[in-house]
Coordinates of C-alpha atoms and ligand atoms in Angstrom, one line a residue:
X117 CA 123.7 104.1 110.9
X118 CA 123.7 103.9 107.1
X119 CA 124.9 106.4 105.1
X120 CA 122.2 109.1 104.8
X121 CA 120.5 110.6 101.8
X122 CA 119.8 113.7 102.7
X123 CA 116.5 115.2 101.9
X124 CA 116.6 117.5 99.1
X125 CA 114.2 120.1 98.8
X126 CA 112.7 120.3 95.2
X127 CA 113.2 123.1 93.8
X128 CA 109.9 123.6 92.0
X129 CA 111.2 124.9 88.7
X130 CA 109.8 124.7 85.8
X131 CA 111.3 122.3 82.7
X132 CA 110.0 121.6 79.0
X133 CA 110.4 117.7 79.6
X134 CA 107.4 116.2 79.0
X135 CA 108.2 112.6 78.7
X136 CA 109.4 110.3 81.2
X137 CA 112.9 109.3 80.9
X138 CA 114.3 106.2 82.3
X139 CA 117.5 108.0 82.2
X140 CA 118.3 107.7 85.9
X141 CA 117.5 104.5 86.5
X142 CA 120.2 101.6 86.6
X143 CA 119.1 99.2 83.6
X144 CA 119.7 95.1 83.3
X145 CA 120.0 93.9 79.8
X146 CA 117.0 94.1 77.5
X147 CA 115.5 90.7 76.0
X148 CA 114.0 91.4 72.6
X149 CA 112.4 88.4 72.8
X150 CA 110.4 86.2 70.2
X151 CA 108.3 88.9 68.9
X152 CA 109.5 88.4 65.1
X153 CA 108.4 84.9 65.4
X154 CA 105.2 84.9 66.6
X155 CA 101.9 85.3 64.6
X156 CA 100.6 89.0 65.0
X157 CA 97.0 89.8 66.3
X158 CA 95.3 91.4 63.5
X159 CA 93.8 95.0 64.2
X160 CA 90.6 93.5 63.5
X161 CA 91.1 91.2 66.5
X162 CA 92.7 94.4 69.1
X163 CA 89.8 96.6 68.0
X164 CA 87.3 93.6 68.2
X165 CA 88.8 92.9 72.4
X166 CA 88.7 96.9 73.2
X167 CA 85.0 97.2 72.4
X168 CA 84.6 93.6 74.5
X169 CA 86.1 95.6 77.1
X170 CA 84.6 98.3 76.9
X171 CA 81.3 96.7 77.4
X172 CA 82.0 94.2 80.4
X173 CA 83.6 98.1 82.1
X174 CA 79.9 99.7 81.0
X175 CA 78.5 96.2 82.1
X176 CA 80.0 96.9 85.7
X177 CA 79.6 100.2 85.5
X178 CA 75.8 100.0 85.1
X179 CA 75.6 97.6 87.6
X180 CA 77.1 99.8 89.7
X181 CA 74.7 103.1 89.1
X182 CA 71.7 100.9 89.4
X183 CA 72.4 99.2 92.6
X184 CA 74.9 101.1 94.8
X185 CA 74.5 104.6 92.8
X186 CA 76.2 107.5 95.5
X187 CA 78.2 104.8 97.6
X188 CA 81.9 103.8 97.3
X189 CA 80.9 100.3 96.1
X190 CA 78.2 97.6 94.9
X191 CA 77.7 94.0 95.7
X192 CA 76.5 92.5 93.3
X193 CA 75.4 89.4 94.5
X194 CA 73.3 90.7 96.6
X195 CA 72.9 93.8 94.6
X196 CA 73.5 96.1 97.6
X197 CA 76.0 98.8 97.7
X198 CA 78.6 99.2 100.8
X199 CA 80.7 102.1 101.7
X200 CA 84.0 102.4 103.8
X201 CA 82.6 105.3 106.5
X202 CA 79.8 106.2 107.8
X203 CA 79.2 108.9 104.9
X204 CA 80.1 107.8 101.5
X205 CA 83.0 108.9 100.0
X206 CA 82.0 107.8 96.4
X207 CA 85.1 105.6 96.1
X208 CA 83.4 104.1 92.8
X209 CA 82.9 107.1 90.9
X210 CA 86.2 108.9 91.4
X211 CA 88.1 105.9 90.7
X212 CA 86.5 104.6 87.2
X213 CA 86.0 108.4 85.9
X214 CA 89.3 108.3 84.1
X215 CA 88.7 105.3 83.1
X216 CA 85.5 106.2 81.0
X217 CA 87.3 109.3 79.6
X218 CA 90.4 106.7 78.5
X219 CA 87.4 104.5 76.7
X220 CA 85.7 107.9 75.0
X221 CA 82.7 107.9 77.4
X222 CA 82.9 111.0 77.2
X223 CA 79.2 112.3 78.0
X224 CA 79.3 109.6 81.1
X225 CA 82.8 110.9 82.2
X226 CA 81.3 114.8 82.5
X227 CA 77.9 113.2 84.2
X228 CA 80.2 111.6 86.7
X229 CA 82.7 114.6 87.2
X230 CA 79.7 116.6 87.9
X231 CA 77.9 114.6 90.1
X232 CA 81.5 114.3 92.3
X233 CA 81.5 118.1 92.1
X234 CA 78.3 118.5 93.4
X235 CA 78.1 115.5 95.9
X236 CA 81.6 114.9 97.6
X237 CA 83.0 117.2 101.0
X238 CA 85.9 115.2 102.9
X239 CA 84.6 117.1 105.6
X240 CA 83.8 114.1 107.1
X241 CA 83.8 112.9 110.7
X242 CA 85.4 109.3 109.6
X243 CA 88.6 108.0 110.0
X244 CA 90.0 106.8 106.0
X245 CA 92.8 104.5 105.5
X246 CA 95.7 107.0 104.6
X247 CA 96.7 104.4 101.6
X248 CA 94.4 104.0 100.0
X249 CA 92.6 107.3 100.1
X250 CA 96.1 108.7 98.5
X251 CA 96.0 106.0 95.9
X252 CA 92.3 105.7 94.7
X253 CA 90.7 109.4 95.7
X254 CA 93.8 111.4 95.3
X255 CA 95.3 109.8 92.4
X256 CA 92.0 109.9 90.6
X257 CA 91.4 113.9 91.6
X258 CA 95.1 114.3 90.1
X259 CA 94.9 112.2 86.8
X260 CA 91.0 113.8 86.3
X261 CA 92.5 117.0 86.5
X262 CA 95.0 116.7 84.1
X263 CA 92.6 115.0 81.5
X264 CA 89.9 117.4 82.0
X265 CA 91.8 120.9 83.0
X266 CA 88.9 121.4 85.8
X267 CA 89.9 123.2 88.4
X268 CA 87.5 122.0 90.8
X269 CA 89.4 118.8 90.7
X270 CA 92.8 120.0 91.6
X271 CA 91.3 122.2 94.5
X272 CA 89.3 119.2 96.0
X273 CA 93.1 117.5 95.8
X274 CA 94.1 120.2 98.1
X275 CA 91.8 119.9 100.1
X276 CA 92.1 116.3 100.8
X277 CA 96.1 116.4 101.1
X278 CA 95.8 118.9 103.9
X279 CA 92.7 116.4 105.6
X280 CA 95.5 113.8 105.3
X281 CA 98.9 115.7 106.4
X282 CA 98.2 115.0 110.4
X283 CA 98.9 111.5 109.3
X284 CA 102.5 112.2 108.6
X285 CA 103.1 113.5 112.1
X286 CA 104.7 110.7 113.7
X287 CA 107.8 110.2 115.7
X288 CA 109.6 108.3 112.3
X289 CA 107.7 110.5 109.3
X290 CA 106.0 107.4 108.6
X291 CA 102.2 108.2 108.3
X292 CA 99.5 106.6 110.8
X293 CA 97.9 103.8 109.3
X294 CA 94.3 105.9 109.0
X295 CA 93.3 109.6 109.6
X296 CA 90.2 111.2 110.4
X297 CA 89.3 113.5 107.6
X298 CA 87.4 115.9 110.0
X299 CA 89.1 116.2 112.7
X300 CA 92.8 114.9 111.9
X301 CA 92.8 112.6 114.8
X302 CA 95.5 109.5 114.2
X303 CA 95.4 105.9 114.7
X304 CA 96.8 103.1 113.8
X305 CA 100.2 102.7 114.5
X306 CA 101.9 99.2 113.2
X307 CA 102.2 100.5 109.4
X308 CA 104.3 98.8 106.8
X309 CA 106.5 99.8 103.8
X310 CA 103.3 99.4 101.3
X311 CA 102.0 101.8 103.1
X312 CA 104.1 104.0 104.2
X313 CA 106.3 104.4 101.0
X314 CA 103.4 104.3 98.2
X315 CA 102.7 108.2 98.2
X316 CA 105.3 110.2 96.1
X317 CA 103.1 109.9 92.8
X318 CA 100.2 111.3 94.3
X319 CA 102.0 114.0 97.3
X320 CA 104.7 114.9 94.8
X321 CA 102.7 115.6 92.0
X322 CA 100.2 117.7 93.9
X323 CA 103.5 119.8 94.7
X324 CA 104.4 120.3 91.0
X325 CA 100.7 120.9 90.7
X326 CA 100.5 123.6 93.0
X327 CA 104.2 125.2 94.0
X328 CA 103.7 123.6 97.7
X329 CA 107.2 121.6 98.0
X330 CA 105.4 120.0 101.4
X331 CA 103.4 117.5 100.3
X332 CA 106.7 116.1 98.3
X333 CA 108.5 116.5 100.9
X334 CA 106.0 114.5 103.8
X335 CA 106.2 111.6 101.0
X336 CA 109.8 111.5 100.1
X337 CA 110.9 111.9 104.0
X338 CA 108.6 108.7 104.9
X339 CA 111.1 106.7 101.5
X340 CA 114.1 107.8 103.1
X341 CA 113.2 106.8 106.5
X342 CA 112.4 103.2 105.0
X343 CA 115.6 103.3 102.9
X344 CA 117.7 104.1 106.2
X345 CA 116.1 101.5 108.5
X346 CA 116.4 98.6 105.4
X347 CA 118.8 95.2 106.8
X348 CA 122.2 94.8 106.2
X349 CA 121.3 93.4 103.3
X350 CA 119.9 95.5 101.7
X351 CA 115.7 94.0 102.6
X352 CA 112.9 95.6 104.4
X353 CA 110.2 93.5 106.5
X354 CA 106.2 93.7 106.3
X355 CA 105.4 96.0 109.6
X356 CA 107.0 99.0 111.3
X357 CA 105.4 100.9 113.9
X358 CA 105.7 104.3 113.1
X359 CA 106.2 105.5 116.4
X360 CA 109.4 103.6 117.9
X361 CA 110.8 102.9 114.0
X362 CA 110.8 99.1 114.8
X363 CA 110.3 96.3 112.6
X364 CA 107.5 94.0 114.3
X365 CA 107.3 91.4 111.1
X366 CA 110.7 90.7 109.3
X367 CA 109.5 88.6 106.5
X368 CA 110.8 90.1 103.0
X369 CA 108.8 89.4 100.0
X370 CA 107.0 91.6 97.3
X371 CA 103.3 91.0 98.0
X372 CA 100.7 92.8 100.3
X373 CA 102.5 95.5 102.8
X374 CA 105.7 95.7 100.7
X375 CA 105.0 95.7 97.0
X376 CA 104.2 98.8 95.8
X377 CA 107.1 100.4 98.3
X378 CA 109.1 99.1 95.0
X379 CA 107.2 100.6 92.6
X380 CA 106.9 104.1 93.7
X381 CA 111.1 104.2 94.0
X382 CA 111.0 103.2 90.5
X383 CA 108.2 106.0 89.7
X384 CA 109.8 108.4 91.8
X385 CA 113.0 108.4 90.1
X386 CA 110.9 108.5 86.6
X387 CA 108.7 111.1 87.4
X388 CA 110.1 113.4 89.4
X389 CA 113.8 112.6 87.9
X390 CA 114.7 111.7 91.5
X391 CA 118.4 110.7 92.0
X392 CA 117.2 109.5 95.6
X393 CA 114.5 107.0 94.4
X394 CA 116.9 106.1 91.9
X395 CA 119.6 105.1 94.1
X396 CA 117.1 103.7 96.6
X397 CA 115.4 101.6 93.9
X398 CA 119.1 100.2 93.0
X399 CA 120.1 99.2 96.1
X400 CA 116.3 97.1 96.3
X401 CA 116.7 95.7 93.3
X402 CA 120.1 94.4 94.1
X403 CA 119.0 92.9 97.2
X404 CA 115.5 91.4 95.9
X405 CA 117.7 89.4 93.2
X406 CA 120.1 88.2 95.9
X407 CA 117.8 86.9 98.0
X408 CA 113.8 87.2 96.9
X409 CA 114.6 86.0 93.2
X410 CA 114.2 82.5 92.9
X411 CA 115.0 80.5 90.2
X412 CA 112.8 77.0 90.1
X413 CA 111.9 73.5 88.2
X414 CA 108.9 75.9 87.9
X415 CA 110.5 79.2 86.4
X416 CA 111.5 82.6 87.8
X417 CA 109.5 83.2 91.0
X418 CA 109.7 85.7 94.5
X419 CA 109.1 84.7 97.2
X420 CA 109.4 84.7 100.8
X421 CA 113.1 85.5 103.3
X422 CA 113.9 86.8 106.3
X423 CA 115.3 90.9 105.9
X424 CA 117.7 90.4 108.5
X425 CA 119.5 86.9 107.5
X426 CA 117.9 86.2 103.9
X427 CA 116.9 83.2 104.8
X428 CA 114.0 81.8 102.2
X429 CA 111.0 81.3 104.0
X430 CA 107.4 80.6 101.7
X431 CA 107.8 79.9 98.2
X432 CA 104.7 81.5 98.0
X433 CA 103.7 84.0 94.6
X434 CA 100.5 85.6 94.7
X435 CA 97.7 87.8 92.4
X436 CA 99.4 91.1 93.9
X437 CA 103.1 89.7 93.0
X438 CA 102.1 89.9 89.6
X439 CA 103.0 93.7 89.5
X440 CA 106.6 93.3 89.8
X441 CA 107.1 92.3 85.8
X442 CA 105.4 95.7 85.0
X443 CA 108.0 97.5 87.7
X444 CA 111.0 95.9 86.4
X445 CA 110.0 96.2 82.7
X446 CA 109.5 100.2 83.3
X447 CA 112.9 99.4 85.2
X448 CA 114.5 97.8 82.0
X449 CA 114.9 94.3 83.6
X450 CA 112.8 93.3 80.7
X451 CA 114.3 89.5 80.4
X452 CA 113.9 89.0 84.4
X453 CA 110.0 90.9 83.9
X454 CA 109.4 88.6 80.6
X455 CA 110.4 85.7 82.8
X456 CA 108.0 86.4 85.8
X457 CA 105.3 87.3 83.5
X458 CA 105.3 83.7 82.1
X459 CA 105.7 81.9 85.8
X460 CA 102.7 84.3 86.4
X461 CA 101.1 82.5 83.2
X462 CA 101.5 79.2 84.8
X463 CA 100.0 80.1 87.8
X464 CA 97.3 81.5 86.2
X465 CA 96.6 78.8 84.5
X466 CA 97.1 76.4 87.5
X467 CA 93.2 76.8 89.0
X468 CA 91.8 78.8 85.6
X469 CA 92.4 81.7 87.2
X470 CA 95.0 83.0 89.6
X471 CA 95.1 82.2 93.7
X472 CA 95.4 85.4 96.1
X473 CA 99.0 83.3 97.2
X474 CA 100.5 80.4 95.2
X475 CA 102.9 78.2 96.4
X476 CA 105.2 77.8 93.5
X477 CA 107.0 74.2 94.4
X478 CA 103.8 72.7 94.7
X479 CA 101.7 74.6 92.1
X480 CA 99.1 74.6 93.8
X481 CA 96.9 77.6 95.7
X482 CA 98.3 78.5 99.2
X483 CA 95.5 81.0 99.3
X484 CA 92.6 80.5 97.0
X485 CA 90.6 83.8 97.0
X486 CA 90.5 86.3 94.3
X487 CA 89.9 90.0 94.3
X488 CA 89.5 90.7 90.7
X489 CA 92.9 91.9 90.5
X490 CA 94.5 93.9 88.1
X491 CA 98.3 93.3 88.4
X492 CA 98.8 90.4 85.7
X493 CA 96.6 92.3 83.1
X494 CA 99.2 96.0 84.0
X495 CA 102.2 93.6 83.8
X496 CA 100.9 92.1 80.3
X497 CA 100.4 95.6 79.2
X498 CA 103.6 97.1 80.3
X499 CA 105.5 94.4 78.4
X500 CA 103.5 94.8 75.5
X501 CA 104.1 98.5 75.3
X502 CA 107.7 97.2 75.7
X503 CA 108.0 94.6 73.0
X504 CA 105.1 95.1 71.0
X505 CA 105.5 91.0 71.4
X506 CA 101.5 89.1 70.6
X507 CA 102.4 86.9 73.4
X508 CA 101.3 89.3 76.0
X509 CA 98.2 90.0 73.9
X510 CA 97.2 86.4 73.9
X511 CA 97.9 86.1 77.8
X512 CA 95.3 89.1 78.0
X513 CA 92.9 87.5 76.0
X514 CA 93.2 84.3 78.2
X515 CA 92.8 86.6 81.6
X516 CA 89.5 88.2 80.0
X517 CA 88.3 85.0 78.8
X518 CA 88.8 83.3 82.6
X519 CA 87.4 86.7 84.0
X520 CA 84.4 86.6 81.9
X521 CA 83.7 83.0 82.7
X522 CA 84.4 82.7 86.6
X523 CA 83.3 86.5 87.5
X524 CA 80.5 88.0 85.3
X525 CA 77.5 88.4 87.0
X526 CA 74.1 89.8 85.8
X527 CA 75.7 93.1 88.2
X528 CA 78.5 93.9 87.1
X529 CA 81.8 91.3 88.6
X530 CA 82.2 89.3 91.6
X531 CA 85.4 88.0 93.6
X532 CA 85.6 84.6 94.0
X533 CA 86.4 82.7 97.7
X534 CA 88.0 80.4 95.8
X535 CA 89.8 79.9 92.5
X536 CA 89.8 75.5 93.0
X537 CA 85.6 75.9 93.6
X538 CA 84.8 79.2 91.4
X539 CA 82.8 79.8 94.2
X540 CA 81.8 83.9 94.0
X541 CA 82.2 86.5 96.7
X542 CA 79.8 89.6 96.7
X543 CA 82.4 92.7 96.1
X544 CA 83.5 94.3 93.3
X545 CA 85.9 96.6 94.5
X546 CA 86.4 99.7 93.1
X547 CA 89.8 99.2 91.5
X548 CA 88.2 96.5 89.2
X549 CA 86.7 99.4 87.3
X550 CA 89.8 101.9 87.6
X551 CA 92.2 99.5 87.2
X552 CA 91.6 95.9 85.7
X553 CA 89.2 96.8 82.9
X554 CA 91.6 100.2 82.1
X555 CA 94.8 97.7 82.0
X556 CA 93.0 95.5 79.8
X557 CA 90.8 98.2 77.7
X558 CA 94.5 100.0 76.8
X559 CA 96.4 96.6 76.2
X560 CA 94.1 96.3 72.9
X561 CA 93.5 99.2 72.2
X562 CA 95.0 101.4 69.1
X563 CA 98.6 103.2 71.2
X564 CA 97.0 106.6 70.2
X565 CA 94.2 106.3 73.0
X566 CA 97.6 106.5 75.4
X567 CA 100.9 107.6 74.9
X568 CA 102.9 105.2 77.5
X569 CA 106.1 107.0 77.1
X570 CA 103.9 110.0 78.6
X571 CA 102.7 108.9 82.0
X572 CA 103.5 107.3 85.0
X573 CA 100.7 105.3 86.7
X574 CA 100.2 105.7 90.1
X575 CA 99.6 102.2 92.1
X576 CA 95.9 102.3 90.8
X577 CA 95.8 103.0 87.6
X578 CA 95.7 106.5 87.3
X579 CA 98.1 107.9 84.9
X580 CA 99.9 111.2 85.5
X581 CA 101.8 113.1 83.1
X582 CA 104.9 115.3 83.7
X583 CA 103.9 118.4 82.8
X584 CA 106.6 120.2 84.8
Ligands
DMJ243 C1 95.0 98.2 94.3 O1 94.2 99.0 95.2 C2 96.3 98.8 94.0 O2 96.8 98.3 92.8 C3 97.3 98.4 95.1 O3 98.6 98.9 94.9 C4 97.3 97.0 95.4 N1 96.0 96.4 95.5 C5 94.9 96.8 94.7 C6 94.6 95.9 93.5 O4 94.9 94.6 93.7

């Protein structure tokens, strides 16, 4: 057995800090880059791409209340909306709200707050994916509260935080995979570290939010349990079961079931100034440049290797990889996160517009569906907020452009089955509207609208502030 962190309790005092320091986090050396050299986007041009924005998002948006109004999401091929249970859990709504507020929507914002308020009981006989209920409906309850200051919000946090606690009680801490809301029933039991370790934001903050150390502590126990069970060297895999604590898939890699496991060390140690994350997030880092990294003909990639031997496996990249130069810019990697932002560039530019997976030696798509994802757009904005370098403004204005052209339907924007054939998909999930239009929307827009030295963003979008 590894050496052990042990769990600290937080002690839920009160400190005047209310910006996010990347004090406690290990730091590579910072690339200035060519920002001095290239031509600047005028204000003219940033404010002239914001409002663009801001009318595909009411474009969607729209869509959205015409066709699937009270559901968790529209098709809008077919103009039909869809929901996850057999109740609605207005997915949609809750996501996008901070969104419009972010955008100055302001009379749409209170409509929508309202009509949550009124509408939307978790009381609910339906079993939710733990995930992404944290992410999307409790991060949005969270990040709504602190914009607004409404109550009602914060309580109807609680509320589903308790409906999702029975999820935690597993033999390893890791939660179940999905949770009945009413009834607290469990299922679900081969879980991953995505999964399992992409809930501090959200759990922890509801404990500074309310003076409950449990939630914090639920989410932080599940990190250490991942941290403890991690390879020799250093890797995790893509499934557990979080009953017998063992690893049924042992591919390493950053993309779907492991990604944002990376991101929420990194945000933990930011937000919550947790030496734990900190030290967890080191170790990761160390190991994901040893053996994930991978230096190519083609540029800076990460791919595929085996947790246990670190052997390389897939040279695949993919749409949801794209995160990782917005985690190790907020890291201060920011040559290694300027480097992975371009190779994301090229694969972006491969097929028009970027492949669900990407196999890097080849350049070509491995996987050509797209999901309207936002990663490459929060990566282009994190660096810019770094750099203040044009270049990741013009990468913007080419994702928007592609988007625009390959996705835009009279309702709202479709996914596409494949990036070689542009051929469209009827979903528009919600994080299109609470994540990719907010990523681009704040990349050109004036700094004012958001101070990024304030928050920390949880996994979709939703920005939290430290006000303990
Ligand atoms: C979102 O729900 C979140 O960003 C999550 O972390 C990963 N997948 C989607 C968007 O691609």
């Amino acid at each position: 057995m590894r050496t052990s962190i042990s769990i600290l309790f937080i002690c839920l005092v009160s400190i005047a800090v209310t910006s996010v320091s990347a004090a406690s986090l290990p730091s590579a050396p910072e690339d200035k880059s060519q920002a001095a050299d290239r031509p600047a986007f005028s204000a003219e041009e940033k404010a002239r791409l914001a409002a663009e924005v801001k009318a595909e998002f009411l474009h969607s948006w729209n869509a959205y209340k015409k066709y699937a109004w009270g559901h968790d999401g529209l098709r809008p091929l077919s103009k039909s909306p869809y929901d996850w249970c057999s109740e609605p859990l207005l997915i949609t709504p809750l996501d996008a709200m901070d969104t419009m507020i972010l955008m100055g929507l302001k009379e749409e914002a209170d409509s929508t707050r309202e009509f949550i308020l009124r509408t939307l009981s978790f009381d609910k006989d339906c079993y939710v994916k733990t995930f992404e209920v944290t992410i999307r409906l409790l991060g949005g309850l969270l990040s709504n509260y602190q914009l607004t200051g409404d109550e009602r919000l914060l309580n109807l946090a609680r509320d589903l935080a308790n409906r999702l606690l029975p999820a935690f009680k597993s033999p390893t801490g890791f939660p179940y995979v999905e949770v009945n809301l009413k009834t607290g029933a469990v299922r679900g039991t081969r879980t991953n570290p995505g999964e399992a370790g992409t809930l501090i934001v959200e759990f922890g903050t509801l404990s500074m939010l309310t003076g409950d150390p449990s939630y914090y502590n639920y989410a932080k126990n599940a990190l250490l349990n991942l941290y403890e069970r991690r390879s020799d060297i250093g890797l995790v895999g893509e499934q557990i079961d979080c009953e017998t604590g063992e690893w049924t898939k042992t591919d390493s890699h950053i993309t779907a079931c492991i990604d944002s496991y990376y991101e929420y060390l990194v945000k933990g140690a930011l937000l919550f100034s947790d030496e734990d994350c900190s030290v967890m997030w080191r170790d990761a880092y160390i190991a994901l440049q040893n053996y994930i990294a991978d230096s190519t003909a083609t540029g800076l990639w990460y791919g595929h290797a085996d947790m246990t031997t670190g052997q390389r496996g897939k040279t695949w990249f993919g749409a949801l990889d794209a995160f990782f130069p917005a985690v190790l810019a907020l890291a201060g990697d920011l040559k290694n996160a300027a480097d992975l932002q371009e190779s994301c560039l090229k694969m972006w530019q491969r097929h028009g517009i970027e492949p669900e997976q990407f196999d890097y030696v080849r350049m070509e798509a491995a996987s050509p569906r797209f999901f309207l994802n936002p990663e490459i757009v929060e990566s282009a904005y994190y660096l810019y907020q770094k750099t203040k370098d044009p270049r990741y403004l013009e990468m913007g204005k080419i994702f928007l452009d592609s988007l625009k052209t390959y996705c835009r339907t009279d309702a709202g924007y479709a996914e596409l089955k494949s990036v070689v054939t542009k051929e469209k998909s009827d979903r528009m999930e919600s994080y299109f509207l609470a994540e990719t239009l907010k990523y681009f929307y704040l990349l050109f827009a004036p700094d004012e609208t958001l101070d990024f030295s304030k928050v920390i963003f949880n996994t979709e979008a939703h920005p939290i502030r430290r006000t303990w």
